[in-house]
PDB file of C-alpha atoms and ligand atoms in Angstrom:
ATOM      1  CA  UNK B   1      -0.028  -0.227   0.106  1.00 32.00           C
ATOM      2  CA  UNK B   2       0.853   3.461  -0.814  1.00 41.00           C
ATOM      3  CA  UNK B   3       2.344   5.976   2.069  1.00 39.00           C
ATOM      4  CA  UNK B   4       2.489   9.614   1.615  1.00 44.00           C
ATOM      5  CA  UNK B   5       2.957  11.631   5.292  1.00 42.00           C
ATOM      6  CA  UNK B   6      -1.123  13.563   4.916  1.00 44.00           C
ATOM      7  CA  UNK B   7      -2.896  10.623   3.961  1.00 46.00           C
ATOM      8  CA  UNK B   8      -2.517   6.135   3.383  1.00 57.00           C
ATOM      9  CA  UNK B   9      -4.043   4.993  -0.129  1.00 68.00           C
ATOM     10  CA  UNK B  10      -5.867   2.698  -0.220  1.00 73.00           C
ATOM     11  CA  UNK B  11      -5.420  -1.029  -2.735  1.00 74.00           C
ATOM     12  CA  UNK B  12      -9.555  -0.441  -3.462  1.00 70.00           C
ATOM     13  CA  UNK B  13      -8.926   3.389  -3.976  1.00 66.00           C
ATOM     14  CA  UNK B  14      -6.441   1.851  -6.358  1.00 70.00           C
ATOM     15  CA  UNK B  15      -8.664  -0.454  -7.861  1.00 70.00           C
ATOM     16  CA  UNK B  16     -10.976   1.476  -8.650  1.00 66.00           C
ATOM     17  CA  UNK B  17      -9.486   4.076 -10.025  1.00 66.00           C
ATOM     18  CA  UNK B  18      -8.119   2.210 -12.798  1.00 68.00           C
ATOM     19  CA  UNK B  19     -11.901   1.404 -13.861  1.00 65.00           C
ATOM     20  CA  UNK B  20     -13.106   4.671 -13.955  1.00 64.00           C
ATOM     21  CA  UNK B  21     -10.676   6.646 -15.606  1.00 72.00           C
ATOM     22  CA  UNK B  22     -10.547   8.472 -18.863  1.00 72.00           C
ATOM     23  CA  UNK B  23     -10.166   6.494 -22.131  1.00 79.00           C
ATOM     24  CA  UNK B  24      -7.826   5.859 -24.120  1.00 83.00           C
ATOM     25  CA  UNK B  25      -9.657   8.259 -27.177  1.00 87.00           C
ATOM     26  CA  UNK B  26     -10.284  10.903 -24.848  1.00 86.00           C
ATOM     27  CA  UNK B  27      -7.199  10.843 -23.291  1.00 90.00           C
ATOM     28  CA  UNK B  28      -4.882  11.835 -26.476  1.00 92.00           C
ATOM     29  CA  UNK B  29      -6.975  14.437 -27.249  1.00 92.00           C
ATOM     30  CA  UNK B  30      -6.757  16.413 -23.995  1.00 92.00           C
ATOM     31  CA  UNK B  31      -2.937  15.675 -23.672  1.00 96.00           C
ATOM     32  CA  UNK B  32      -2.199  17.180 -27.751  1.00 95.00           C
ATOM     33  CA  UNK B  33      -3.475  20.696 -25.957  1.00 95.00           C
ATOM     34  CA  UNK B  34      -0.126  20.569 -24.936  1.00 97.00           C
ATOM     35  CA  UNK B  35       1.724  20.166 -27.533  1.00 96.00           C
ATOM     36  CA  UNK B  36       4.381  18.943 -26.152  1.00 96.00           C
ATOM     37  CA  UNK B  37       6.894  18.028 -29.200  1.00 92.00           C
ATOM     38  CA  UNK B  38       9.121  15.019 -30.049  1.00 92.00           C
ATOM     39  CA  UNK B  39      12.443  15.195 -28.098  1.00 90.00           C
ATOM     40  CA  UNK B  40      11.536  16.739 -25.598  1.00 97.00           C
ATOM     41  CA  UNK B  41      12.494  15.790 -21.716  1.00 98.00           C
ATOM     42  CA  UNK B  42       9.377  15.105 -19.915  1.00 98.00           C
ATOM     43  CA  UNK B  43       8.569  13.717 -16.418  1.00 98.00           C
ATOM     44  CA  UNK B  44       5.360  12.356 -15.959  1.00 98.00           C
ATOM     45  CA  UNK B  45       4.535  12.624 -12.551  1.00 98.00           C
ATOM     46  CA  UNK B  46       2.423  10.687 -10.307  1.00 97.00           C
ATOM     47  CA  UNK B  47       2.193   8.577 -13.299  1.00 96.00           C
ATOM     48  CA  UNK B  48      -0.020   5.616 -11.953  1.00 93.00           C
ATOM     49  CA  UNK B  49       0.512   3.023 -14.250  1.00 93.00           C
ATOM     50  CA  UNK B  50       2.050   5.245 -16.704  1.00 95.00           C
ATOM     51  CA  UNK B  51      -1.149   5.424 -19.386  1.00 93.00           C
ATOM     52  CA  UNK B  52      -0.719   8.963 -19.806  1.00 96.00           C
ATOM     53  CA  UNK B  53       3.956   7.711 -19.914  1.00 97.00           C
ATOM     54  CA  UNK B  54       2.605   5.301 -22.950  1.00 95.00           C
ATOM     55  CA  UNK B  55       0.949   7.617 -25.148  1.00 95.00           C
ATOM     56  CA  UNK B  56       3.325  10.378 -24.628  1.00 96.00           C
ATOM     57  CA  UNK B  57       6.571   7.645 -25.172  1.00 96.00           C
ATOM     58  CA  UNK B  58       5.085   7.532 -28.748  1.00 92.00           C
ATOM     59  CA  UNK B  59       5.738  11.578 -29.130  1.00 89.00           C
ATOM     60  CA  UNK B  60       8.909  11.293 -27.097  1.00 90.00           C
ATOM     61  CA  UNK B  61      10.948   8.722 -26.487  1.00 90.00           C
ATOM     62  CA  UNK B  62      12.439  10.495 -23.567  1.00 96.00           C
ATOM     63  CA  UNK B  63       9.718  10.611 -20.993  1.00 98.00           C
ATOM     64  CA  UNK B  64       9.920   9.099 -17.167  1.00 98.00           C
ATOM     65  CA  UNK B  65       7.513   7.845 -14.347  1.00 98.00           C
ATOM     66  CA  UNK B  66       7.172   8.552 -10.934  1.00 98.00           C
ATOM     67  CA  UNK B  67       4.815   7.400  -9.172  1.00 96.00           C
ATOM     68  CA  UNK B  68       4.016   7.123  -4.879  1.00 94.00           C
ATOM     69  CA  UNK B  69       2.285   3.920  -5.590  1.00 92.00           C
ATOM     70  CA  UNK B  70       4.436   0.594  -5.726  1.00 93.00           C
ATOM     71  CA  UNK B  71       1.518  -1.311  -6.834  1.00 91.00           C
ATOM     72  CA  UNK B  72       0.768   1.413 -10.078  1.00 92.00           C
ATOM     73  CA  UNK B  73       4.165   1.400 -10.654  1.00 96.00           C
ATOM     74  CA  UNK B  74       4.974  -2.239 -10.606  1.00 95.00           C
ATOM     75  CA  UNK B  75       2.082  -2.718 -13.537  1.00 94.00           C
ATOM     76  CA  UNK B  76       3.942   0.544 -14.755  1.00 96.00           C
ATOM     77  CA  UNK B  77       6.863  -1.356 -15.544  1.00 98.00           C
ATOM     78  CA  UNK B  78       5.655  -4.881 -16.952  1.00 97.00           C
ATOM     79  CA  UNK B  79       3.336  -2.545 -19.386  1.00 95.00           C
ATOM     80  CA  UNK B  80       6.415  -0.637 -20.999  1.00 96.00           C
ATOM     81  CA  UNK B  81       9.670  -2.423 -20.092  1.00 97.00           C
ATOM     82  CA  UNK B  82      10.987   0.620 -22.061  1.00 97.00           C
ATOM     83  CA  UNK B  83      10.511   3.540 -19.543  1.00 97.00           C
ATOM     84  CA  UNK B  84      11.893   3.839 -16.570  1.00 98.00           C
ATOM     85  CA  UNK B  85       9.675   4.230 -13.363  1.00 98.00           C
ATOM     86  CA  UNK B  86      10.512   5.301 -10.105  1.00 98.00           C
ATOM     87  CA  UNK B  87       8.173   4.825  -6.857  1.00 97.00           C
ATOM     88  CA  UNK B  88       8.626   8.300  -5.115  1.00 97.00           C
ATOM     89  CA  UNK B  89       6.603  11.463  -4.730  1.00 96.00           C
ATOM     90  CA  UNK B  90       6.138  14.556  -5.886  1.00 97.00           C
ATOM     91  CA  UNK B  91       6.981  16.510  -2.629  1.00 96.00           C
ATOM     92  CA  UNK B  92       9.719  14.809  -3.026  1.00 96.00           C
ATOM     93  CA  UNK B  93      11.313  13.877  -6.422  1.00 98.00           C
ATOM     94  CA  UNK B  94      14.143  11.403  -6.313  1.00 98.00           C
ATOM     95  CA  UNK B  95      15.366  12.873  -9.788  1.00 98.00           C
ATOM     96  CA  UNK B  96      18.141  15.481  -9.780  1.00 98.00           C
ATOM     97  CA  UNK B  97      17.499  19.513 -10.328  1.00 98.00           C
ATOM     98  CA  UNK B  98      17.267  21.773 -13.919  1.00 98.00           C
ATOM     99  CA  UNK B  99      16.514  18.145 -16.711  1.00 98.00           C
ATOM    100  CA  UNK B 100      13.333  18.155 -17.524  1.00 98.00           C
ATOM    101  CA  UNK B 101      11.775  20.612 -20.493  1.00 98.00           C
ATOM    102  CA  UNK B 102       8.474  19.143 -19.503  1.00 98.00           C
ATOM    103  CA  UNK B 103       6.295  17.704 -16.028  1.00 98.00           C
ATOM    104  CA  UNK B 104       3.588  16.244 -16.573  1.00 98.00           C
ATOM    105  CA  UNK B 105       0.754  16.311 -13.795  1.00 98.00           C
ATOM    106  CA  UNK B 106      -2.587  14.643 -14.139  1.00 96.00           C
ATOM    107  CA  UNK B 107      -5.061  14.773 -11.655  1.00 92.00           C
ATOM    108  CA  UNK B 108      -2.693  14.028  -8.816  1.00 94.00           C
ATOM    109  CA  UNK B 109      -1.583  17.537  -7.009  1.00 95.00           C
ATOM    110  CA  UNK B 110      -6.017  16.903  -5.032  1.00 91.00           C
ATOM    111  CA  UNK B 111      -4.672  14.286  -3.037  1.00 89.00           C
ATOM    112  CA  UNK B 112      -2.238  16.572  -2.287  1.00 89.00           C
ATOM    113  CA  UNK B 113      -2.285  18.602   1.053  1.00 82.00           C
ATOM    114  CA  UNK B 114       1.018  19.894   0.594  1.00 86.00           C
ATOM    115  CA  UNK B 115       1.587  21.218  -3.088  1.00 92.00           C
ATOM    116  CA  UNK B 116       2.815  23.830  -2.328  1.00 95.00           C
ATOM    117  CA  UNK B 117       6.607  21.399  -1.893  1.00 96.00           C
ATOM    118  CA  UNK B 118       5.181  19.701  -4.842  1.00 97.00           C
ATOM    119  CA  UNK B 119       5.581  22.853  -7.417  1.00 98.00           C
ATOM    120  CA  UNK B 120       8.848  23.702  -5.508  1.00 98.00           C
ATOM    121  CA  UNK B 121       9.804  20.197  -6.618  1.00 98.00           C
ATOM    122  CA  UNK B 122       8.183  21.033  -9.717  1.00 98.00           C
ATOM    123  CA  UNK B 123      10.149  23.464 -10.105  1.00 98.00           C
ATOM    124  CA  UNK B 124      13.640  21.901  -9.470  1.00 98.00           C
ATOM    125  CA  UNK B 125      13.637  19.021 -11.938  1.00 98.00           C
ATOM    126  CA  UNK B 126      12.244  21.593 -14.940  1.00 98.00           C
ATOM    127  CA  UNK B 127      15.123  23.383 -16.639  1.00 98.00           C
ATOM    128  CA  UNK B 128      14.809  27.229 -16.672  1.00 97.00           C
ATOM    129  CA  UNK B 129      11.767  28.459 -19.107  1.00 98.00           C
ATOM    130  CA  UNK B 130      10.436  24.573 -18.881  1.00 98.00           C
ATOM    131  CA  UNK B 131       6.839  23.447 -18.932  1.00 98.00           C
ATOM    132  CA  UNK B 132       4.561  21.925 -16.102  1.00 98.00           C
ATOM    133  CA  UNK B 133       1.462  21.033 -17.960  1.00 98.00           C
ATOM    134  CA  UNK B 134      -1.624  19.398 -15.818  1.00 98.00           C
ATOM    135  CA  UNK B 135      -5.050  18.753 -15.279  1.00 96.00           C
ATOM    136  CA  UNK B 136      -7.423  18.589 -11.911  1.00 94.00           C
ATOM    137  CA  UNK B 137     -10.824  18.719 -11.371  1.00 91.00           C
ATOM    138  CA  UNK B 138     -12.616  21.988 -11.656  1.00 91.00           C
ATOM    139  CA  UNK B 139     -15.149  23.122  -8.913  1.00 88.00           C
ATOM    140  CA  UNK B 140     -18.091  23.033 -11.741  1.00 87.00           C
ATOM    141  CA  UNK B 141     -21.866  23.360 -10.349  1.00 89.00           C
ATOM    142  CA  UNK B 142     -21.391  19.653 -12.651  1.00 89.00           C
ATOM    143  CA  UNK B 143     -18.688  18.352 -10.799  1.00 86.00           C
ATOM    144  CA  UNK B 144     -19.860  19.515  -7.347  1.00 88.00           C
ATOM    145  CA  UNK B 145     -23.655  18.017  -8.810  1.00 88.00           C
ATOM    146  CA  UNK B 146     -21.723  14.988 -10.043  1.00 88.00           C
ATOM    147  CA  UNK B 147     -20.080  14.467  -6.429  1.00 86.00           C
ATOM    148  CA  UNK B 148     -23.037  14.441  -4.189  1.00 88.00           C
ATOM    149  CA  UNK B 149     -25.003  12.029  -6.992  1.00 90.00           C
ATOM    150  CA  UNK B 150     -21.894   9.830  -5.685  1.00 86.00           C
ATOM    151  CA  UNK B 151     -22.820  10.366  -1.569  1.00 89.00           C
ATOM    152  CA  UNK B 152     -26.150   9.238  -2.110  1.00 90.00           C
ATOM    153  CA  UNK B 153     -27.462   5.900  -1.371  1.00 87.00           C
ATOM    154  CA  UNK B 154     -28.889   5.069  -4.813  1.00 86.00           C
ATOM    155  CA  UNK B 155     -25.644   5.770  -7.148  1.00 85.00           C
ATOM    156  CA  UNK B 156     -24.758   2.709  -6.247  1.00 83.00           C
ATOM    157  CA  UNK B 157     -27.269   0.098  -8.190  1.00 85.00           C
ATOM    158  CA  UNK B 158     -26.417   3.082 -11.136  1.00 83.00           C
ATOM    159  CA  UNK B 159     -23.789   1.523 -13.767  1.00 78.00           C
ATOM    160  CA  UNK B 160     -22.030   4.685 -14.422  1.00 76.00           C
ATOM    161  CA  UNK B 161     -21.467   6.058 -10.981  1.00 82.00           C
ATOM    162  CA  UNK B 162     -20.827   2.772  -9.201  1.00 77.00           C
ATOM    163  CA  UNK B 163     -17.347   3.282  -9.785  1.00 74.00           C
ATOM    164  CA  UNK B 164     -16.542   6.846  -9.354  1.00 78.00           C
ATOM    165  CA  UNK B 165     -18.968   6.444  -6.299  1.00 84.00           C
ATOM    166  CA  UNK B 166     -16.100   4.126  -4.465  1.00 79.00           C
ATOM    167  CA  UNK B 167     -13.095   6.603  -5.459  1.00 79.00           C
ATOM    168  CA  UNK B 168     -15.309   9.964  -4.684  1.00 82.00           C
ATOM    169  CA  UNK B 169     -16.097   8.204  -0.978  1.00 81.00           C
ATOM    170  CA  UNK B 170     -12.148   7.212  -0.523  1.00 80.00           C
ATOM    171  CA  UNK B 171     -10.507  10.468  -1.706  1.00 81.00           C
ATOM    172  CA  UNK B 172     -13.778  12.685  -0.534  1.00 86.00           C
ATOM    173  CA  UNK B 173     -11.930  14.213   1.794  1.00 86.00           C
ATOM    174  CA  UNK B 174      -8.795  15.556   0.261  1.00 86.00           C
ATOM    175  CA  UNK B 175     -11.321  16.343  -3.301  1.00 87.00           C
ATOM    176  CA  UNK B 176     -12.889  19.030  -0.728  1.00 87.00           C
ATOM    177  CA  UNK B 177      -9.860  20.327   0.187  1.00 88.00           C
ATOM    178  CA  UNK B 178      -8.155  20.423  -3.456  1.00 91.00           C
ATOM    179  CA  UNK B 179     -11.710  22.691  -4.445  1.00 89.00           C
ATOM    180  CA  UNK B 180     -11.477  25.047  -1.375  1.00 88.00           C
ATOM    181  CA  UNK B 181      -8.422  25.702  -2.397  1.00 89.00           C
ATOM    182  CA  UNK B 182      -8.012  25.835  -6.314  1.00 87.00           C
ATOM    183  CA  UNK B 183      -7.562  29.610  -6.708  1.00 90.00           C
ATOM    184  CA  UNK B 184      -5.067  29.225  -3.997  1.00 94.00           C
ATOM    185  CA  UNK B 185      -2.988  26.680  -5.507  1.00 95.00           C
ATOM    186  CA  UNK B 186      -3.385  28.837  -9.140  1.00 95.00           C
ATOM    187  CA  UNK B 187      -1.170  31.660  -6.905  1.00 96.00           C
ATOM    188  CA  UNK B 188       1.651  29.450  -5.023  1.00 97.00           C
ATOM    189  CA  UNK B 189       1.608  28.761  -8.918  1.00 98.00           C
ATOM    190  CA  UNK B 190       2.723  32.454  -9.294  1.00 97.00           C
ATOM    191  CA  UNK B 191       4.954  33.182  -6.320  1.00 97.00           C
ATOM    192  CA  UNK B 192       7.039  29.999  -7.549  1.00 98.00           C
ATOM    193  CA  UNK B 193       7.454  32.095 -11.232  1.00 98.00           C
ATOM    194  CA  UNK B 194       5.074  29.121 -13.000  1.00 98.00           C
ATOM    195  CA  UNK B 195       3.507  31.655 -16.043  1.00 98.00           C
ATOM    196  CA  UNK B 196       0.163  30.771 -17.948  1.00 98.00           C
ATOM    197  CA  UNK B 197       0.544  29.774 -21.030  1.00 98.00           C
ATOM    198  CA  UNK B 198      -3.344  28.637 -21.150  1.00 98.00           C
ATOM    199  CA  UNK B 199      -6.068  27.344 -18.365  1.00 97.00           C
ATOM    200  CA  UNK B 200      -8.449  25.805 -19.570  1.00 96.00           C
ATOM    201  CA  UNK B 201     -11.153  24.447 -18.284  1.00 89.00           C
ATOM    202  CA  UNK B 202     -13.947  21.296 -20.036  1.00 86.00           C
ATOM    203  CA  UNK B 203     -16.667  21.566 -16.863  1.00 82.00           C
ATOM    204  CA  UNK B 204     -15.130  18.853 -15.466  1.00 87.00           C
ATOM    205  CA  UNK B 205     -11.771  20.018 -15.669  1.00 92.00           C
ATOM    206  CA  UNK B 206      -9.112  22.461 -15.477  1.00 95.00           C
ATOM    207  CA  UNK B 207      -5.828  22.051 -18.236  1.00 96.00           C
ATOM    208  CA  UNK B 208      -3.502  24.077 -17.800  1.00 98.00           C
ATOM    209  CA  UNK B 209      -0.151  24.599 -19.167  1.00 98.00           C
ATOM    210  CA  UNK B 210       3.121  27.535 -17.535  1.00 98.00           C
ATOM    211  CA  UNK B 211       6.339  28.282 -18.124  1.00 98.00           C
ATOM    212  CA  UNK B 212       8.667  28.734 -15.840  1.00 98.00           C
ATOM    213  CA  UNK B 213      10.985  30.983 -14.855  1.00 96.00           C
ATOM    214  CA  UNK B 214      14.446  31.148 -12.818  1.00 91.00           C
TER     215      UNK B 214
HETATM  216  C1  LIG F 301      -5.982   9.916 -10.215  1.00 53.25           C
HETATM  217  S1  LIG F 301      -5.021   8.846 -10.369  1.00 53.25           S
HETATM  218  C2  LIG F 301      -3.522   9.420 -11.930  1.00 53.25           C
HETATM  219  C3  LIG F 301      -2.843   8.906 -13.229  1.00 53.25           C
HETATM  220  C4  LIG F 301      -1.873   9.013 -13.709  1.00 53.25           C
HETATM  221  N1  LIG F 301      -1.434  10.237 -13.426  1.00 53.25           N
HETATM  222  C5  LIG F 301      -3.373   9.610 -15.254  1.00 53.25           C
HETATM  223  O1  LIG F 301      -3.862  10.104 -15.456  1.00 53.25           O
HETATM  224  O2  LIG F 301      -3.503   7.998 -15.555  1.00 53.25           O
HETATM  225  C6  LIG F 301      -3.386   9.778  -9.470  1.00 53.25           C
HETATM  226  C7  LIG F 301      -1.877   9.476  -9.228  1.00 53.25           C
HETATM  227  O3  LIG F 301      -1.861  10.437  -8.163  1.00 53.25           O
HETATM  228  C8  LIG F 301      -0.288   9.182  -7.428  1.00 53.25           C
HETATM  229  N2  LIG F 301      -0.192  10.317  -6.432  1.00 53.25           N
HETATM  230  C9  LIG F 301      -0.812  10.345  -5.133  1.00 53.25           C
HETATM  231  N3  LIG F 301       0.154  10.711  -4.126  1.00 53.25           N
HETATM  232  C10 LIG F 301       0.965  11.408  -5.046  1.00 53.25           C
HETATM  233  C11 LIG F 301       2.174  11.907  -4.662  1.00 53.25           C
HETATM  234  N4  LIG F 301       2.386  12.517  -3.506  1.00 53.25           N
HETATM  235  N5  LIG F 301       3.290  11.814  -5.295  1.00 53.25           N
HETATM  236  C12 LIG F 301       3.209  10.681  -5.941  1.00 53.25           C
HETATM  237  N6  LIG F 301       2.086  10.801  -7.052  1.00 53.25           N
HETATM  238  C13 LIG F 301       0.919   9.880  -5.794  1.00 53.25           C
HETATM  239  C14 LIG F 301      -1.354   7.650  -7.620  1.00 53.25           C
HETATM  240  O4  LIG F 301      -0.655   7.156  -6.572  1.00 53.25           O
HETATM  241  C15 LIG F 301      -2.217   7.961  -8.544  1.00 53.25           C
HETATM  242  O5  LIG F 301      -1.474   6.931  -9.707  1.00 53.25           O
END
């Protein structure tokens, strides 16, 4: 079981998470928005079992993944033995400074209570002018509504919500914390000298690309 200082991620959550994630097609579309050119050196931070890592591997062979979960890293390594995957946390990335052109963070910041530390670490491993690309839950009415449905017992019997319900209920406190401090997160980026290239939302998520100046 993965451990972090703030909370313990359960195997139940990890399994449900693998079952409920976005399709490959929708991921490819989202990742394309970041326009990550071939040859750039990329870190997929909080890579899970490496789904995004493998999509980007087709574009740039120069990619590594880091995740807090030993179990998920094991799966990632099996799926793509050509990529280097490391067990580690976003708050203390086990890699040397000033080496990446891009750090991708897909649905991970909301798991980290102390995301300031993670932002500092991302800045450390990026080169000056490197970019942070992230996708995280948005504090939108539609998300709030779906989350609310997940808290109702009846959602157990609704196939569309049942799996999502498991992940939501497991990470409810973290999600609430994240949604409540999303604007603070954007200020933290500013404080660490990340400048916005774009910040969009698609009802459920925010999708951002920020460039760092060191
Ligand atoms: C919702 S999943 C997203 C996985 C992957 N980015 C994707 O899009 O398929 C969140 C991931 O963050 C990882 N994670 C949670 N806390 C972390 C931390 N402090 N440092 C690094 N990874 C973390 C979890 O193990 C999990 O794989």
